[in-house]
GROMACS .gro file of C-alpha atoms in nm:
model
  137
    1MET     CA    1 -10.860   6.371  -1.732
    2PRO     CA    2 -10.565   6.283  -1.963
    3ARG     CA    3 -10.518   5.951  -1.784
    4ASN     CA    4 -10.887   5.865  -1.831
    5THR     CA    5 -10.872   5.964  -2.196
    6LEU     CA    6 -10.564   5.748  -2.254
    7ALA     CA    7 -10.730   5.457  -2.071
    8VAL     CA    8 -11.039   5.483  -2.292
    9VAL     CA    9 -10.833   5.508  -2.612
   10ALA     CA   10 -10.620   5.210  -2.504
   11GLY     CA   11 -10.931   5.012  -2.407
   12LEU     CA   12 -11.101   5.083  -2.738
   13PHE     CA   13 -10.788   4.999  -2.935
   14LEU     CA   14 -10.697   4.677  -2.753
   15GLY     CA   15 -11.058   4.561  -2.736
   16SER     CA   16 -11.092   4.624  -3.109
   17CYS     CA   17 -10.775   4.421  -3.170
   18VAL     CA   18 -10.933   4.124  -2.990
   19ASN     CA   19 -11.252   4.169  -3.193
   20MET     CA   20 -11.073   4.193  -3.526
   21ALA     CA   21 -10.850   3.893  -3.452
   22LEU     CA   22 -11.153   3.672  -3.390
   23VAL     CA   23 -11.350   3.817  -3.682
   24MET     CA   24 -11.056   3.762  -3.916
   25LEU     CA   25 -11.015   3.406  -3.789
   26ASN     CA   26 -11.386   3.350  -3.850
   27SER     CA   27 -11.407   3.506  -4.196
   28SER     CA   28 -11.066   3.402  -4.329
   29VAL     CA   29 -10.998   3.060  -4.180
   30LEU     CA   30 -11.309   2.903  -4.031
   31TYR     CA   31 -11.581   3.030  -4.269
   32PRO     CA   32 -11.415   3.218  -4.557
   33MET     CA   33 -11.617   3.433  -4.790
   34PRO     CA   34 -11.671   3.294  -5.139
   35GLU     CA   35 -11.405   3.373  -5.396
   36GLY     CA   36 -11.461   3.717  -5.547
   37ALA     CA   37 -11.723   3.828  -5.291
   38ASP     CA   38 -11.714   4.197  -5.205
   39MET     CA   39 -11.737   4.273  -4.831
   40ASN     CA   40 -11.855   4.625  -4.919
   41ASP     CA   41 -12.160   4.493  -5.106
   42PRO     CA   42 -12.450   4.455  -4.857
   43ALA     CA   43 -12.631   4.203  -5.080
   44ALA     CA   44 -12.319   3.985  -5.108
   45MET     CA   45 -12.259   4.007  -4.733
   46ASN     CA   46 -12.618   3.908  -4.653
   47ALA     CA   47 -12.602   3.619  -4.902
   48TRP     CA   48 -12.283   3.491  -4.736
   49VAL     CA   49 -12.413   3.543  -4.383
   50ALA     CA   50 -12.727   3.344  -4.469
   51THR     CA   51 -12.507   3.039  -4.542
   52LEU     CA   52 -12.317   3.050  -4.212
   53PRO     CA   53 -12.381   2.795  -3.935
   54ASP     CA   54 -12.460   2.900  -3.579
   55THR     CA   55 -12.102   2.828  -3.474
   56ALA     CA   56 -11.985   3.114  -3.697
   57PHE     CA   57 -12.215   3.349  -3.508
   58GLY     CA   58 -12.082   3.208  -3.182
   59VAL     CA   59 -11.737   3.326  -3.286
   60VAL     CA   60 -11.882   3.670  -3.368
   61LEU     CA   61 -12.046   3.676  -3.026
   62ALA     CA   62 -11.713   3.586  -2.865
   63ALA     CA   63 -11.541   3.862  -3.066
   64HIS     CA   64 -11.785   4.129  -2.948
   65LEU     CA   65 -11.781   4.010  -2.588
   66GLY     CA   66 -11.402   3.988  -2.599
   67GLN     CA   67 -11.385   4.346  -2.721
   68SER     CA   68 -11.617   4.461  -2.447
   69PHE     CA   69 -11.435   4.269  -2.173
   70VAL     CA   70 -11.079   4.359  -2.271
   71GLY     CA   71 -11.163   4.724  -2.336
   72ALA     CA   72 -11.357   4.764  -2.013
   73TRP     CA   73 -11.090   4.579  -1.813
   74ILE     CA   74 -10.818   4.811  -1.948
   75VAL     CA   75 -11.026   5.117  -1.862
   76ALA     CA   76 -11.119   4.989  -1.517
   77ARG     CA   77 -10.756   4.906  -1.444
   78PHE     CA   78 -10.589   5.222  -1.569
   79ALA     CA   79 -10.840   5.509  -1.543
   80ALA     CA   80 -10.779   5.749  -1.257
   81ARG     CA   81 -11.147   5.799  -1.172
   82ARG     CA   82 -11.494   5.704  -1.290
   83GLN     CA   83 -11.383   5.353  -1.380
   84LEU     CA   84 -11.737   5.212  -1.381
   85ALA     CA   85 -11.874   5.484  -1.608
   86LEU     CA   86 -11.583   5.447  -1.849
   87ALA     CA   87 -11.602   5.067  -1.851
   88LEU     CA   88 -11.974   5.091  -1.928
   89LEU     CA   89 -11.893   5.343  -2.202
   90ILE     CA   90 -11.675   5.077  -2.366
   91GLY     CA   91 -11.951   4.819  -2.326
   92GLY     CA   92 -12.211   5.061  -2.460
   93LEU     CA   93 -12.004   5.149  -2.766
   94THR     CA   94 -11.944   4.781  -2.835
   95ALA     CA   95 -12.318   4.714  -2.795
   96LEU     CA   96 -12.396   5.000  -3.034
   97GLY     CA   97 -12.158   4.858  -3.294
   98SER     CA   98 -12.315   4.517  -3.252
   99ALA     CA   99 -12.666   4.659  -3.296
  100ILE     CA  100 -12.558   4.843  -3.611
  101ASN     CA  101 -12.415   4.518  -3.749
  102MET     CA  102 -12.736   4.332  -3.667
  103VAL     CA  103 -12.949   4.591  -3.846
  104SER     CA  104 -12.724   4.599  -4.152
  105LEU     CA  105 -12.698   4.217  -4.176
  106SER     CA  106 -13.059   4.112  -4.204
  107ALA     CA  107 -12.956   3.748  -4.253
  108ALA     CA  108 -12.808   3.721  -3.903
  109PRO     CA  109 -13.008   3.499  -3.666
  110VAL     CA  110 -13.242   3.668  -3.422
  111TRP     CA  111 -13.072   3.505  -3.123
  112MET     CA  112 -12.765   3.719  -3.194
  113TRP     CA  113 -12.948   4.019  -3.044
  114ILE     CA  114 -12.846   3.876  -2.706
  115ASP     CA  115 -12.508   4.023  -2.795
  116VAL     CA  116 -12.625   4.379  -2.728
  117PRO     CA  117 -12.709   4.353  -2.355
  118LEU     CA  118 -12.429   4.101  -2.298
  119CYS     CA  119 -12.169   4.355  -2.413
  120VAL     CA  120 -12.275   4.587  -2.133
  121ALA     CA  121 -12.298   4.304  -1.878
  122VAL     CA  122 -11.948   4.182  -1.967
  123ALA     CA  123 -11.811   4.536  -1.935
  124TYR     CA  124 -11.967   4.556  -1.589
  125GLY     CA  125 -11.806   4.222  -1.500
  126ALA     CA  126 -11.466   4.346  -1.615
  127TRP     CA  127 -11.506   4.655  -1.398
  128LYS     CA  128 -11.617   4.438  -1.105
  129MET     CA  129 -11.296   4.236  -1.136
  130GLN     CA  130 -11.100   4.559  -1.090
  131ALA     CA  131 -11.328   4.723  -0.827
  132GLY     CA  132 -11.138   4.824  -0.518
  133ARG     CA  133 -10.795   4.795  -0.676
  134PRO     CA  134 -10.607   5.121  -0.698
  135ALA     CA  135 -10.502   5.231  -1.043
  136PRO     CA  136 -10.130   5.182  -1.100
  137GLY     CA  137  -9.906   5.484  -1.082
   0.00000   0.00000   0.00000
């Protein structure tokens, strides 16, 4: 149990690091927010999101899928048991976060909803890459 818990925590943390790195690249370098815009203001966020090109959402998609893949891969590699269930847990939590973002950002394009099932599919793929390999240690 402790090994599984540590694997999930590590997967969530490292997956989130991948996500945040890509999101920060997107929102700070590639498509920065307007000067003085408040990220905590939903109206300002939606106004900014409405101006973004599809490539910006492609980076967001890559960030979410990267989080799901890296987190699920870590779990599948290092958990002692129930690797598939734990990898899908990572994918499901990432999908939930993505769905919450989509609901809160009404200006996001409809095609971004593909992100939700893809997060789970990518987590399954990460597990599949590790299937049959014994956990280290």
